[in-house]
Amino acid sequence: MSQSLFTIGTRGSALATTQTGTVASELQERCAVPYDTVLIKTEGDVTTGPLSQLGGTGVFAAALRQALYEGTCDLAVHSLKDLPTTQPTGLVIAATPARADFRDALCARDGLFLAELPEGASVGTGSPRRAAQLLAFRPDLKIVDIRGNVGTRLGRVKGSPLQKDDGGVGRTAQGDLDAIVLAASGLERLGMGSHITEYLDPEIMLPAPGQGSLAVEVRTGGSGHEGVDAALVAMDDTDTRLAITAERALLARLEAGCAAPIGALGTVRGHELVLDSVACHPTGADTMRRSARTSRLTVDGAYALGVALAEQLLREGAAELAGL
Ligand SMILES: NCc1[nH]cc(CCC(=O)O)c1CC(=O)O
């Protein structure tokens, strides 16, 4: 048992600190270990180029993982969808807490729904997956590549007040877009759910693998605190673990990163795990939707389901279609 103070590492963004805070307080309820929070700056936070061109996966997670590995912190909370599918040696995802809303959310001017946006409306997103699925549903839309924190993005919507990530509201922004698409979970965690004008149905928009889920990572040997390790076991949500295992196995087998136009959603329904997936041409001109299910409700069963569905997609030309 380590004598040193237990430390939790976090990125500095409002979303990261909120997510870390949520996990930390849940840990506190189960095991009152005193802890310190250490702020870790990551490449993804300082680079300003288009997200889809940053190259490589895991820019948000790499520095945090390095800090965990080196012992600068004992536990890290990640957005699961930002984690590369290859698990680094020496680190382990000790808990996947119950998933929040997995859907993508439209934040449009004047309360509009996606189907109500005028012909040629501009929609901001930095995600090729969102862009392709938006265009598949509405080929007339003009997709604008945006990035930045959630508050900055919301400020791009016409007529919206400029929301700061600290919850404050600044001057009225001169928005230039009719709408943006963000993850519902991120907006809700930040208390900005009121900006959502439509929760996009997975029939129209399948989420990124892991979207809405958190990953609590520690070193392979554990957090160094027995109480914390036991609390993490208790925090792990089985249905979430199965769903994200299948989604990430599919992504890994496709050899696709988080910037690929691939969507996947696992759902435990009764005694089955259902995996829905989509591979898109980046222009949205063509999409391939395939689903599979298994009654093997184990991590191995979920992994095998993801691999099998990915292999079906590959057999049917998903790599060429999605430009993988
Ligand atoms: N890549 C950015 C990112 N990483 C995690 C989330 C929040 C969504 C989640 O919890 O999965 C977001 C923002 C977004 O996609 O809108």
CSV table of C-alpha atoms and ligand atoms in Angstrom, one decimal:
chain,number,residue,atom,x,y,z
A,1,MET,CA,0.0,0.0,0.0
A,2,SER,CA,1.5,3.3,-1.1
A,3,GLN,CA,2.1,6.0,1.5
A,4,SER,CA,2.0,8.8,-1.1
A,5,LEU,CA,-1.1,10.9,-1.7
A,6,PHE,CA,-3.4,9.4,-4.4
A,7,THR,CA,-3.4,11.6,-7.5
A,8,ILE,CA,-5.9,11.9,-10.3
A,9,GLY,CA,-4.7,13.3,-13.6
A,10,THR,CA,-6.9,15.4,-15.9
A,11,ARG,CA,-6.7,17.5,-19.0
A,12,GLY,CA,-7.6,21.1,-18.4
A,13,SER,CA,-10.7,21.5,-20.6
A,14,ALA,CA,-14.0,22.1,-18.9
A,15,LEU,CA,-15.3,18.8,-20.2
A,16,ALA,CA,-12.2,16.9,-18.9
A,17,THR,CA,-12.3,18.5,-15.5
A,18,THR,CA,-16.1,17.9,-15.2
A,19,GLN,CA,-15.7,14.2,-16.2
A,20,THR,CA,-12.8,13.7,-13.8
A,21,GLY,CA,-14.8,15.5,-11.1
A,22,THR,CA,-17.7,13.2,-11.6
A,23,VAL,CA,-15.6,10.0,-11.3
A,24,ALA,CA,-13.6,11.4,-8.4
A,25,SER,CA,-16.8,12.1,-6.4
A,26,GLU,CA,-18.2,8.7,-7.2
A,27,LEU,CA,-14.9,7.2,-6.0
A,28,GLN,CA,-15.2,9.3,-2.8
A,29,GLU,CA,-18.6,7.9,-2.1
A,30,ARG,CA,-17.3,4.4,-2.3
A,31,CYS,CA,-13.9,4.9,-0.7
A,32,ALA,CA,-12.9,8.1,1.0
A,33,VAL,CA,-9.3,8.2,0.0
A,34,PRO,CA,-7.7,11.7,0.1
A,35,TYR,CA,-6.6,12.7,-3.4
A,36,ASP,CA,-4.9,15.5,-5.3
A,37,THR,CA,-5.7,16.5,-8.9
A,38,VAL,CA,-2.9,17.2,-11.3
A,39,LEU,CA,-3.4,19.1,-14.5
A,40,ILE,CA,-1.8,17.5,-17.7
A,41,LYS,CA,-1.5,19.5,-20.9
A,42,THR,CA,-1.9,17.4,-24.0
A,43,GLU,CA,-1.0,17.9,-27.7
A,44,GLY,CA,-4.7,17.9,-28.7
A,45,ASP,CA,-5.3,21.0,-26.4
A,46,VAL,CA,-2.5,23.1,-28.0
A,47,THR,CA,-2.7,22.1,-31.6
A,48,THR,CA,-5.1,24.3,-33.6
A,49,GLY,CA,-5.2,22.6,-37.0
A,50,PRO,CA,-8.3,20.7,-38.2
A,51,LEU,CA,-8.9,17.8,-35.9
A,52,SER,CA,-9.2,15.3,-38.8
A,53,GLN,CA,-5.7,16.2,-40.0
A,54,LEU,CA,-3.8,16.0,-36.7
A,55,GLY,CA,-2.6,12.6,-37.8
A,56,GLY,CA,-2.5,9.6,-35.7
A,57,THR,CA,-5.0,8.8,-33.0
A,58,GLY,CA,-5.0,9.6,-29.3
A,59,VAL,CA,-3.6,13.1,-29.3
A,60,PHE,CA,-5.9,14.0,-26.4
A,61,ALA,CA,-4.9,10.9,-24.4
A,62,ALA,CA,-1.2,10.4,-25.0
A,63,ALA,CA,0.2,12.9,-22.4
A,64,LEU,CA,-2.3,11.8,-19.8
A,65,ARG,CA,-1.3,8.2,-20.3
A,66,GLN,CA,2.4,9.1,-20.2
A,67,ALA,CA,1.8,10.8,-16.8
A,68,LEU,CA,-0.1,7.8,-15.5
A,69,TYR,CA,2.7,5.5,-16.8
A,70,GLU,CA,5.4,7.6,-15.1
A,71,GLY,CA,3.5,7.8,-11.9
A,72,THR,CA,2.8,11.6,-12.1
A,73,CYS,CA,-0.8,10.5,-11.4
A,74,ASP,CA,-2.4,7.2,-10.3
A,75,LEU,CA,-5.7,7.4,-12.2
A,76,ALA,CA,-6.9,9.0,-15.3
A,77,VAL,CA,-10.3,9.6,-16.7
A,78,HIS,CA,-10.7,9.6,-20.5
A,79,SER,CA,-13.5,10.1,-23.0
A,80,LEU,CA,-13.5,6.6,-24.3
A,81,LYS,CA,-14.0,7.7,-27.9
A,82,ASP,CA,-10.8,9.6,-27.8
A,83,LEU,CA,-8.8,6.5,-26.7
A,84,PRO,CA,-6.9,4.6,-29.5
A,85,THR,CA,-8.2,1.0,-29.7
A,86,THR,CA,-4.7,-0.5,-28.9
A,87,GLN,CA,-4.3,-0.7,-25.1
A,88,PRO,CA,-0.8,0.3,-24.1
A,89,THR,CA,1.2,-2.2,-22.1
A,90,GLY,CA,1.3,-1.3,-18.5
A,91,LEU,CA,-2.1,0.4,-18.4
A,92,VAL,CA,-5.5,-1.0,-18.0
A,93,ILE,CA,-9.1,0.4,-18.3
A,94,ALA,CA,-10.2,-0.5,-14.8
A,95,ALA,CA,-13.7,0.8,-15.1
A,96,THR,CA,-16.2,1.9,-17.7
A,97,PRO,CA,-19.0,3.6,-15.7
A,98,ALA,CA,-22.6,3.5,-16.9
A,99,ARG,CA,-22.7,5.2,-20.3
A,100,ALA,CA,-24.3,8.6,-20.7
A,101,ASP,CA,-26.4,9.5,-23.8
A,102,PHE,CA,-24.6,8.1,-26.8
A,103,ARG,CA,-26.4,10.2,-29.4
A,104,ASP,CA,-25.1,13.1,-31.4
A,105,ALA,CA,-27.0,16.4,-30.9
A,106,LEU,CA,-28.0,19.1,-33.3
A,107,CYS,CA,-27.7,22.6,-31.9
A,108,ALA,CA,-29.5,24.8,-34.5
A,109,ARG,CA,-30.6,28.4,-34.6
A,110,ASP,CA,-34.2,29.1,-33.8
A,111,GLY,CA,-34.8,25.7,-32.4
A,112,LEU,CA,-34.8,24.0,-35.8
A,113,PHE,CA,-34.6,20.3,-36.3
A,114,LEU,CA,-32.3,18.7,-38.9
A,115,ALA,CA,-35.1,18.2,-41.4
A,116,GLU,CA,-36.2,21.8,-41.0
A,117,LEU,CA,-32.9,23.5,-41.8
A,118,PRO,CA,-33.3,25.5,-45.0
A,119,GLU,CA,-31.8,24.3,-48.3
A,120,GLY,CA,-28.0,24.7,-48.3
A,121,ALA,CA,-27.8,25.5,-44.6
A,122,SER,CA,-24.4,25.5,-43.0
A,123,VAL,CA,-23.6,22.9,-40.3
A,124,GLY,CA,-20.4,22.9,-38.4
A,125,THR,CA,-18.5,19.8,-37.4
A,126,GLY,CA,-14.9,18.6,-37.4
A,127,SER,CA,-15.9,15.0,-37.6
A,128,PRO,CA,-15.8,13.1,-40.9
A,129,ARG,CA,-18.3,10.6,-39.4
A,130,ARG,CA,-20.8,13.3,-38.6
A,131,ALA,CA,-20.2,15.1,-41.9
A,132,ALA,CA,-20.8,12.0,-44.0
A,133,GLN,CA,-24.0,11.0,-42.1
A,134,LEU,CA,-25.4,14.5,-42.2
A,135,LEU,CA,-24.8,14.6,-46.0
A,136,ALA,CA,-26.3,11.2,-46.5
A,137,PHE,CA,-29.5,12.5,-44.9
A,138,ARG,CA,-29.3,16.0,-46.4
A,139,PRO,CA,-27.0,16.2,-49.4
A,140,ASP,CA,-27.8,19.9,-49.8
A,141,LEU,CA,-26.1,20.9,-46.5
A,142,LYS,CA,-22.9,22.8,-46.5
A,143,ILE,CA,-20.5,21.2,-43.9
A,144,VAL,CA,-18.1,23.6,-42.3
A,145,ASP,CA,-15.0,22.2,-40.5
A,146,ILE,CA,-14.9,23.6,-37.0
A,147,ARG,CA,-13.0,22.8,-33.8
A,148,GLY,CA,-12.3,24.4,-30.4
A,149,ASN,CA,-14.0,23.9,-27.1
A,150,VAL,CA,-17.7,23.4,-26.7
A,151,GLY,CA,-18.4,27.0,-25.8
A,152,THR,CA,-16.5,28.3,-28.8
A,153,ARG,CA,-18.4,26.0,-31.1
A,154,LEU,CA,-21.8,27.0,-29.7
A,155,GLY,CA,-20.9,30.6,-30.3
A,156,ARG,CA,-20.6,29.9,-34.0
A,157,VAL,CA,-24.4,29.3,-34.3
A,158,LYS,CA,-26.3,32.3,-35.6
A,159,GLY,CA,-27.9,34.3,-32.9
A,160,SER,CA,-26.5,32.3,-30.0
A,161,PRO,CA,-25.1,34.0,-26.9
A,162,LEU,CA,-21.4,33.3,-26.6
A,163,GLN,CA,-21.2,30.6,-23.9
A,164,LYS,CA,-17.9,30.2,-22.1
A,165,ASP,CA,-16.9,26.8,-20.8
A,166,ASP,CA,-16.9,28.1,-17.3
A,167,GLY,CA,-20.6,28.6,-17.6
A,168,GLY,CA,-20.4,32.3,-18.0
A,169,VAL,CA,-22.1,34.1,-20.9
A,170,GLY,CA,-20.0,36.7,-22.8
A,171,ARG,CA,-20.9,39.2,-25.4
A,172,THR,CA,-23.5,38.2,-28.1
A,173,ALA,CA,-21.5,36.3,-30.7
A,174,GLN,CA,-21.8,37.0,-34.4
A,175,GLY,CA,-22.6,33.4,-35.3
A,176,ASP,CA,-22.0,32.3,-38.9
A,177,LEU,CA,-23.5,28.8,-38.9
A,178,ASP,CA,-27.1,27.5,-39.0
A,179,ALA,CA,-26.2,24.6,-36.7
A,180,ILE,CA,-23.5,22.5,-35.2
A,181,VAL,CA,-23.4,18.9,-34.2
A,182,LEU,CA,-21.8,17.8,-30.9
A,183,ALA,CA,-22.1,14.8,-28.6
A,184,ALA,CA,-25.2,15.1,-26.4
A,185,SER,CA,-23.2,13.7,-23.4
A,186,GLY,CA,-20.5,16.4,-23.6
A,187,LEU,CA,-23.1,19.2,-23.7
A,188,GLU,CA,-25.1,17.7,-20.9
A,189,ARG,CA,-22.1,17.1,-18.7
A,190,LEU,CA,-21.2,20.8,-19.1
A,191,GLY,CA,-24.8,21.9,-18.2
A,192,MET,CA,-25.3,23.1,-21.8
A,193,GLY,CA,-28.0,20.6,-22.8
A,194,SER,CA,-30.5,23.4,-23.3
A,195,HIS,CA,-28.7,24.3,-26.6
A,196,ILE,CA,-29.8,20.9,-28.1
A,197,THR,CA,-32.6,21.3,-30.6
A,198,GLU,CA,-32.6,17.7,-31.7
A,199,TYR,CA,-31.2,14.4,-30.4
A,200,LEU,CA,-30.2,12.7,-33.7
A,201,ASP,CA,-31.7,9.2,-33.9
A,202,PRO,CA,-29.2,6.5,-34.5
A,203,GLU,CA,-31.1,5.5,-37.6
A,204,ILE,CA,-29.8,8.8,-39.1
A,205,MET,CA,-26.5,9.2,-37.2
A,206,LEU,CA,-24.6,6.3,-35.5
A,207,PRO,CA,-22.2,7.6,-32.8
A,208,ALA,CA,-18.5,7.2,-32.7
A,209,PRO,CA,-17.4,4.0,-31.0
A,210,GLY,CA,-17.3,4.6,-27.3
A,211,GLN,CA,-19.2,8.0,-27.5
A,212,GLY,CA,-20.8,8.9,-24.2
A,213,SER,CA,-18.7,6.5,-22.2
A,214,LEU,CA,-15.8,7.2,-19.8
A,215,ALA,CA,-12.8,5.1,-19.3
A,216,VAL,CA,-11.0,5.1,-15.9
A,217,GLU,CA,-7.5,4.0,-16.5
A,218,VAL,CA,-4.8,2.9,-14.0
A,219,ARG,CA,-1.5,1.1,-14.2
A,220,THR,CA,-1.7,-2.6,-14.7
A,221,GLY,CA,-0.8,-3.3,-11.1
A,222,GLY,CA,-3.7,-1.2,-9.9
A,223,SER,CA,-4.1,2.3,-8.5
A,224,GLY,CA,-1.8,1.6,-5.5
A,225,HIS,CA,-4.9,1.9,-3.2
A,226,GLU,CA,-6.9,-1.3,-2.4
A,227,GLY,CA,-10.0,0.8,-1.6
A,228,VAL,CA,-9.8,2.6,-4.9
A,229,ASP,CA,-9.3,-0.7,-6.9
A,230,ALA,CA,-12.4,-2.2,-5.2
A,231,ALA,CA,-14.4,0.9,-5.9
A,232,LEU,CA,-13.4,0.8,-9.6
A,233,VAL,CA,-14.6,-2.8,-9.9
A,234,ALA,CA,-17.9,-1.7,-8.4
A,235,MET,CA,-18.1,1.3,-10.8
A,236,ASP,CA,-17.7,-0.9,-13.9
A,237,ASP,CA,-21.0,-1.2,-15.7
A,238,THR,CA,-21.3,-4.5,-17.5
A,239,ASP,CA,-23.7,-3.5,-20.3
A,240,THR,CA,-21.4,-0.5,-21.1
A,241,ARG,CA,-18.3,-2.7,-21.0
A,242,LEU,CA,-19.9,-5.1,-23.5
A,243,ALA,CA,-21.2,-2.4,-25.8
A,244,ILE,CA,-17.9,-0.5,-26.0
A,245,THR,CA,-15.9,-3.7,-26.3
A,246,ALA,CA,-17.8,-4.6,-29.4
A,247,GLU,CA,-17.7,-1.1,-30.9
A,248,ARG,CA,-14.0,-0.8,-30.3
A,249,ALA,CA,-13.2,-4.3,-31.6
A,250,LEU,CA,-15.0,-3.3,-34.9
A,251,LEU,CA,-13.0,-0.1,-35.2
A,252,ALA,CA,-9.7,-1.9,-34.4
A,253,ARG,CA,-10.4,-4.7,-37.0
A,254,LEU,CA,-11.2,-2.0,-39.6
A,255,GLU,CA,-7.9,-0.4,-38.7
A,256,ALA,CA,-9.8,2.9,-38.5
A,257,GLY,CA,-9.1,5.7,-36.1
A,258,CYS,CA,-11.5,8.1,-34.4
A,259,ALA,CA,-11.4,10.4,-37.4
A,260,ALA,CA,-12.7,7.7,-39.8
A,261,PRO,CA,-16.3,8.0,-41.2
A,262,ILE,CA,-17.3,4.9,-39.2
A,263,GLY,CA,-20.2,4.8,-36.7
A,264,ALA,CA,-21.0,2.0,-34.3
A,265,LEU,CA,-23.4,1.3,-31.5
A,266,GLY,CA,-23.6,-1.7,-29.2
A,267,THR,CA,-26.8,-2.2,-27.2
A,268,VAL,CA,-27.6,-4.9,-24.7
A,269,ARG,CA,-31.3,-5.9,-25.4
A,270,GLY,CA,-32.5,-8.6,-23.1
A,271,HIS,CA,-30.2,-11.6,-23.5
A,272,GLU,CA,-28.5,-10.3,-26.6
A,273,LEU,CA,-25.8,-7.8,-27.6
A,274,VAL,CA,-26.7,-6.0,-30.8
A,275,LEU,CA,-24.1,-4.1,-32.8
A,276,ASP,CA,-25.1,-1.6,-35.4
A,277,SER,CA,-22.5,-0.1,-37.7
A,278,VAL,CA,-22.1,2.2,-40.6
A,279,ALA,CA,-19.2,2.9,-43.0
A,280,CYS,CA,-19.6,6.0,-45.1
A,281,HIS,CA,-18.1,7.6,-48.2
A,282,PRO,CA,-16.7,10.9,-46.8
A,283,THR,CA,-19.1,12.8,-49.1
A,284,GLY,CA,-22.1,10.9,-47.8
A,285,ALA,CA,-22.9,9.8,-51.3
A,286,ASP,CA,-23.0,6.2,-50.2
A,287,THR,CA,-23.3,4.5,-46.8
A,288,MET,CA,-23.1,0.8,-45.8
A,289,ARG,CA,-25.1,-0.1,-42.7
A,290,ARG,CA,-24.7,-3.6,-41.2
A,291,SER,CA,-25.7,-5.1,-37.9
A,292,ALA,CA,-25.0,-8.3,-36.0
A,293,ARG,CA,-25.9,-9.8,-32.7
A,294,THR,CA,-24.7,-12.3,-30.2
A,295,SER,CA,-26.1,-14.1,-27.2
A,296,ARG,CA,-22.6,-14.5,-25.7
A,297,LEU,CA,-22.7,-11.7,-23.1
A,298,THR,CA,-19.1,-11.8,-22.2
A,299,VAL,CA,-16.2,-9.5,-23.0
A,300,ASP,CA,-14.8,-12.2,-25.4
A,301,GLY,CA,-18.2,-12.6,-27.0
A,302,ALA,CA,-18.5,-8.8,-27.5
A,303,TYR,CA,-15.1,-8.6,-28.9
A,304,ALA,CA,-15.8,-11.5,-31.4
A,305,LEU,CA,-19.0,-9.8,-32.4
A,306,GLY,CA,-17.1,-6.6,-33.3
A,307,VAL,CA,-14.5,-8.4,-35.2
A,308,ALA,CA,-17.0,-10.5,-37.2
A,309,LEU,CA,-19.1,-7.4,-38.2
A,310,ALA,CA,-15.9,-5.6,-39.2
A,311,GLU,CA,-14.9,-8.5,-41.4
A,312,GLN,CA,-18.3,-8.5,-43.0
A,313,LEU,CA,-18.0,-4.8,-43.7
A,314,LEU,CA,-14.5,-5.3,-45.2
A,315,ARG,CA,-15.8,-8.2,-47.4
A,316,GLU,CA,-18.4,-5.9,-48.7
A,317,GLY,CA,-16.0,-3.1,-49.5
A,318,ALA,CA,-16.1,-0.8,-46.5
A,319,ALA,CA,-12.4,0.0,-46.6
A,320,GLU,CA,-12.7,1.4,-50.2
A,321,LEU,CA,-16.0,3.1,-49.4
A,322,ALA,CA,-14.7,4.9,-46.3
A,323,GLY,CA,-11.2,5.5,-47.6
A,324,LEU,CA,-9.6,3.5,-44.8
B,1,LIG,N1,-13.5,14.4,-29.6
B,1,LIG,C1,-14.0,15.4,-28.7
B,1,LIG,C2,-14.9,14.8,-27.7
B,1,LIG,N2,-14.4,13.8,-26.9
B,1,LIG,C3,-15.4,13.4,-26.1
B,1,LIG,C4,-16.5,14.3,-26.3
B,1,LIG,C5,-17.7,14.2,-25.5
B,1,LIG,C6,-18.6,13.1,-25.9
B,1,LIG,C7,-18.4,11.8,-25.2
B,1,LIG,O1,-18.5,11.8,-24.0
B,1,LIG,O2,-18.1,10.8,-25.8
B,1,LIG,C8,-16.1,15.2,-27.3
B,1,LIG,C9,-16.9,16.3,-27.8
B,1,LIG,C10,-17.9,15.9,-28.9
B,1,LIG,O3,-17.7,15.0,-29.6
B,1,LIG,O4,-18.8,16.7,-29.1
